[in-house]
Structure formats: structure tokens, C-alpha cells
Amino acid sequence: MPEKEDESPKPSALKDLDQRLRQARGTEEQFDSSEQRGNALGLAFRLVTELVAGVVVGGVIGWSLDFWFGTTPWFLLIFFALGSLAGILNVVRTAQVMNAKQALDDDVVGRAEKQDTQDT
Amino acid sequence: MAESNAGGVGIDPMHQFEIRRYVELDFLGVDVSFTNSSLWMVIAVALITAFTTLSMSGRALVPGRWQSAAEMTYEFVASMVRDNVGTDGMRYFPFIFTTFMFVLFCNMLGMIPYSFTVTSHIIVTFAMAVLIFLGVTIIGFITHGLGFFKFFVPPGIPAVLLPLLVVIEIISYLTRPISLSVRLFANMLAGHTMLKVFAGFVVLMGIWGVLPLVFMVALTGLEILIAFLQAYVFAILTCIYLNDALHMHH
Amino acid sequence: MPQMVFEDFVPQVIWLVFAFTFLYVVMSRVALPRIAGVIEERRDKIADDLDRAAEFKKEAEQALAAYKEALADARNRALAIAAKNREEVKAETEKLRADSNAKIADMMHDAEQRIEQTKEAALVNVRDVAADVASAVVEKLLGQSVGKETVDAVVDAQLRRSQS
């Protein structure tokens, strides 16, 4: 029967076109910003910076207040402690953000892979 | 200067960071000398301007190599802003694009032997970080008025501890320009110092210098990656700070 | 450390401000609007083209559906015609077969009747011949003729016996 010969290629060609159309549409908004995953040293350095920055800012504030009010070591001591706390807070936050990003990245990658296998 | 030239590049790895005044200038008592740092800033600005304008002079619908590179850079930063700040952050896209490109080009130009790395000076990165910090804080106060102070009040904290925690939060907020600038500066400093040290090894070890040379090639690749990554981090942190100021969530 | 030479801070910051401001103005006024314009233009064009392609695809799909429908229709009709023809042929054949069967049965019936008649006639002739022969034989043997009724009766009896 002749119908079988010209029936089968047509839908596959259309499907192909459909897929290409969808692909063309998809790539427009598929600019993934791949997150950097620093090595351990970079990570450690980052956290240390956060901690030290807190201490430094606290120290500078305390020292300035002492300088203005002539209360020498007190404000420095207080703000040194507060600065350390702020530094620890920074470290915790940075670590949390890094963890969340890692999880999100893994999630996104995992989902993309799953979709990929489903498509093919 | 004569002794360091005679001693070769490897002896003093910090020599490359020295500021040299090419033209001594004085404007109303302020030192505005044209230095090697100024030179490489101007080169970076010129290259960025050329890259983003000359490549687009064709305005082709089907882009050539340079045009598509410029467009990709644009899209890259634009999606960074969209993802991290949202569409209302696109108002500040030119600023973030400028920041990203300036840092990126300064970092990359620093990879050229005998060049100068503008971003390896803490004062430069700190000035940029402070500019970003002040700008973002002002945007925060413009957008939310005095309500921006709520940004420093963590939720669900007993009233007794609140003043203490607000002070800590403010100190934490004030550390942003420091960590932002130190990260970029330290990465550039460390990378370039390492490269110089290994270059010194190559010279000193003669025939055995092949070993550090191989390592240096690998390190150069890594440094190029870091140069890009640090520009990216600098820009993305700017985006995150901007997002905090605009939308006030941690 | 060259980074900590404080006299160098001022020129660096001033040139930074200078370079950065210049770059910012160039980017925000000239470069970025131009890139954005080209990208926008292309995006519109691509979206347009994609829409057109999608439209063509839809048309193609419709054509395919119509073609398929027509094909199915034609096939159904062909099947119906074939079925009808088959029915007709079958009915005709059936009728022909029934006719010929009936004719054959008639002919067989006739033939059987004729055979029966012939058989009966033949039997009568056989009896007559037998009776004649019997009376002739009796006459020759006894020298006198026997009554015709007697001979007939005997022959009949004999015939009946042989027949049964």
C-alpha cells in the first residue's frame, strides 16, 4: 500500500521542526550563570577575611570613640568584642550562603540532567 | 631601581607592584601624577571602550566574532543583574557593567608580563568598594527612607538583646567594603607574587628551571581563571548588596 | 610593601575616579544602549521568525491532518464498496448454486423415474418372455399345452421369489 510510505516521514519531519522551534525559543532565556566553586584555600581565605574585617571595623570604631571621648581602653575593648561577634556572624552567613548556593547548584544541575534524560 | 633591574625579575617579587611616576603633576596642591597605575587604567578604559563600541559599529543582525563577544558580555552581566537583583535592578546595570569590565580588564591586563596590575593595590579596590558601599547604602535610604534601618534589626530577637545585635549588625554591614576590596586585592597580589617567585626560580635554576616553568604555565592558566572569577565575584557581590538595599532581605 | 606607600594613594584614587567616571559615561551613554538596541532588534526578529515558523508548522500540521482524513475517508469508502461487491457476488453465487442444485435435483428425479419405468417395463417383458418360454418348454416336454393362466401364475410366483 502506498499510504505507509508517505505517511511515516511526514510526522517525524514535523516533530523535528517542532523540536527545533522549541529549542530555538528555549535558548533565548537559557543564560545560566554558573556559580564559582572556590577551592578550599580560597574558601578559608574568604572566611578569615570576613572574620578579620569584623574585628578591624570594631577596633576602628572603638578606637575612634576612645579618641573622641578620652575613654581609652574601654570603647576599644567593647567594640573589639562586638567586632569579633560581627565577624563570626559574617562567617556564619557566608558559610550559609555558600552552602545554599551549592545545594541550589546541585539541585539545578540534577534537574537539568533529569530533564535531559527524559527528553532523549 | 637599578639594583632590582640588575638582579632580574625573580629577586624581588614585590617590585612589580611599585608605583612609578611617569609625569609628575600637581593640581592645586594635590598630587595627580600620571603613574604606571594611571597608564594601565587608561589602557583598560581604552580597550573596554574599543571592545564595546568598535565591535558594535556594524550593528549586524548576524554578529561577527567581536560583536558576538561584546553581546555575550552584555548578556552575561545583564543576566547576572536580573538573577541577583531582579528587573528593577536593571537601572543600575550600566554601573555594574562598568565595574565588572573595569575590574576584569585590569585583572587580565595584569597577566601580561612587565605590565602593572591596577587591582593589586588595596587603595584602588578599597576606593571602588567604598564607592559601591556608599552608593548602595544611599540607594537603600532613598528607596526605603529611614525604614532601611530595619535592615539592621534581625527578626525574632528579645528586646533586651536587640541593641547589642543591632550594633553587631551595623558593624557587620560596615565590613562589606573591607571584605569586598581585600578579596580582590589579595587574590591579585598573591597570584602575581607567586608567578614572579616561580619566574625567579626558572631563572635561578638554569636547566632545571624547566620544572618551575611547567608549573608556571599551569599557574598562569589558573591566574587567568582567577582574574575572571574575581571580577565576577566583585560584580556579583555588588549585585547582592544592591539587592539587599532594594529588597531588604538578608 | 608598595601597597602601603601612602604618598601613592592620592594619585591612584584620583586617576581611578577619573578613569572610572569616564568609562561609566561612555558605557551608559554610548556602548550599552547600542548593544541593547542590536540585541533587542535581533530578539524581535527572531521572535517574529519563530512565530512565522510556528504558523507554517501549524499549517503543515493542518494539511497533514486533512490529508490523513481524506485518506481515511477514501479507504473507508473503498472498503465499503469492496464489501458491497463481495456481498453481491456472494448472493449471486448463492442464487446460482441454489438454481443449479434445484435443476440437478429435478433432473435426478426424472432420471430415477425413467429408470423405474424402464425397470418395470423390462420386468413385464421378462415375465411375458418367461411365460412364453415356460409354456413352450412344457408343451415340448409334455406334448400338450398347459393353460395360459397356470403358466402365468407359476412364473409370477417364481419371479416374486427370486425378487425378494
Short mmCIF file of C-alpha atoms in Angstrom, two decimals, chain A:
data_model
loop_
_atom_site.label_atom_id
_atom_site.label_comp_id
_atom_site.label_asym_id
_atom_site.label_seq_id
_atom_site.Cartn_x
_atom_site.Cartn_y
_atom_site.Cartn_z
CA MET A 1 0.00 0.00 0.00
CA PRO A 2 1.45 3.40 -0.88
CA GLU A 3 -0.01 5.23 2.10
CA LYS A 4 2.50 3.73 4.50
CA GLU A 5 5.43 5.08 2.54
CA ASP A 6 4.47 8.74 2.54
CA GLU A 7 2.68 8.76 5.87
CA SER A 8 5.60 7.94 8.13
CA PRO A 9 8.18 10.58 7.15
CA LYS A 10 5.82 13.49 7.42
CA PRO A 11 5.04 13.41 11.14
CA SER A 12 8.69 12.80 12.01
CA ALA A 13 9.73 15.81 9.94
CA LEU A 14 7.10 17.88 11.66
CA LYS A 15 8.17 16.63 15.05
CA ASP A 16 11.74 17.51 14.20
CA LEU A 17 10.66 21.00 13.21
CA ASP A 18 8.67 21.31 16.39
CA GLN A 19 11.65 20.31 18.46
CA ARG A 20 13.90 22.74 16.64
CA LEU A 21 11.40 25.52 17.12
CA ARG A 22 11.17 24.83 20.81
CA GLN A 23 14.94 24.65 21.08
CA ALA A 24 15.30 27.96 19.30
CA ARG A 25 12.79 29.50 21.69
CA GLY A 26 14.45 27.90 24.71
CA THR A 27 17.97 29.16 24.08
CA GLU A 28 16.81 32.74 24.26
CA GLU A 29 16.42 32.60 28.01
CA GLN A 30 18.92 29.93 28.85
CA PHE A 31 21.81 32.05 30.02
CA ASP A 32 22.96 30.17 33.05
CA SER A 33 25.19 31.96 35.46
CA SER A 34 27.32 29.11 36.64
CA GLU A 35 28.43 29.78 40.17
CA GLN A 36 32.06 29.59 41.05
CA ARG A 37 33.13 26.90 43.43
CA GLY A 38 36.28 28.16 45.01
CA ASN A 39 38.86 25.73 46.22
CA ALA A 40 39.34 25.07 49.91
CA LEU A 41 42.11 27.63 50.25
CA GLY A 42 40.03 30.37 48.66
CA LEU A 43 37.13 29.41 50.89
CA ALA A 44 39.23 29.56 54.04
CA PHE A 45 40.70 32.86 52.95
CA ARG A 46 37.24 34.27 52.38
CA LEU A 47 36.05 33.26 55.82
CA VAL A 48 39.18 34.60 57.50
CA THR A 49 38.72 37.90 55.68
CA GLU A 50 35.15 38.13 56.91
CA LEU A 51 36.22 37.47 60.48
CA VAL A 52 39.18 39.84 60.46
CA ALA A 53 37.14 42.57 58.78
CA GLY A 54 34.65 42.44 61.65
CA VAL A 55 37.40 42.74 64.22
CA VAL A 56 39.07 45.56 62.31
CA VAL A 57 35.87 47.58 61.92
CA GLY A 58 35.02 47.07 65.58
CA GLY A 59 38.52 48.07 66.59
CA VAL A 60 38.47 51.21 64.44
CA ILE A 61 35.09 52.29 65.81
CA GLY A 62 36.19 51.66 69.41
CA TRP A 63 39.47 53.40 68.93
CA SER A 64 37.77 56.46 67.36
CA LEU A 65 35.22 56.67 70.17
CA ASP A 66 38.01 56.46 72.76
CA PHE A 67 39.91 59.12 70.86
CA TRP A 68 36.92 61.48 70.92
CA PHE A 69 35.75 60.86 74.47
CA GLY A 70 39.11 60.18 76.04
CA THR A 71 37.94 56.91 77.48
CA THR A 72 40.96 54.83 76.30
CA PRO A 73 40.79 51.35 76.54
CA TRP A 74 37.04 50.91 77.24
CA PHE A 75 35.31 51.54 73.95
CA LEU A 76 38.13 49.77 72.17
CA LEU A 77 37.63 46.70 74.34
CA ILE A 78 33.84 46.73 73.96
CA PHE A 79 33.92 47.23 70.21
CA PHE A 80 36.70 44.74 69.78
CA ALA A 81 34.38 42.16 71.32
CA LEU A 82 31.41 43.37 69.26
CA GLY A 83 33.54 43.38 66.14
CA SER A 84 34.57 39.79 66.80
CA LEU A 85 30.92 38.83 67.16
CA ALA A 86 30.13 40.66 63.92
CA GLY A 87 33.00 38.81 62.27
CA ILE A 88 31.63 35.47 63.48
CA LEU A 89 28.20 36.48 62.23
CA ASN A 90 29.74 37.28 58.84
CA VAL A 91 31.49 33.94 58.74
CA VAL A 92 28.28 32.07 59.58
CA ARG A 93 26.33 33.98 56.96
CA THR A 94 28.95 33.50 54.27
CA ALA A 95 29.08 29.79 55.02
CA GLN A 96 25.30 29.57 54.89
CA VAL A 97 25.18 31.37 51.56
CA MET A 98 27.87 29.12 50.17
CA ASN A 99 26.03 26.02 51.35
CA ALA A 100 22.73 27.24 49.94
CA LYS A 101 24.34 28.04 46.60
CA GLN A 102 25.99 24.66 46.47
CA ALA A 103 22.68 22.95 47.21
CA LEU A 104 20.86 25.11 44.68
CA ASP A 105 23.54 24.42 42.07
CA ASP A 106 23.37 20.70 42.67
CA ASP A 107 19.61 20.86 42.51
CA VAL A 108 19.64 22.78 39.25
CA VAL A 109 22.25 20.52 37.73
CA GLY A 110 20.39 17.42 38.88
CA ARG A 111 17.12 18.67 37.46
CA ALA A 112 18.73 19.62 34.17
CA GLU A 113 20.26 16.18 33.89
CA LYS A 114 16.97 14.51 34.67
CA GLN A 115 15.20 16.58 32.06
CA ASP A 116 17.92 15.75 29.60
CA THR A 117 17.46 12.03 30.05
CA GLN A 118 13.70 12.40 29.86
CA ASP A 119 13.91 14.29 26.59
CA THR A 120 16.07 11.76 24.82
#
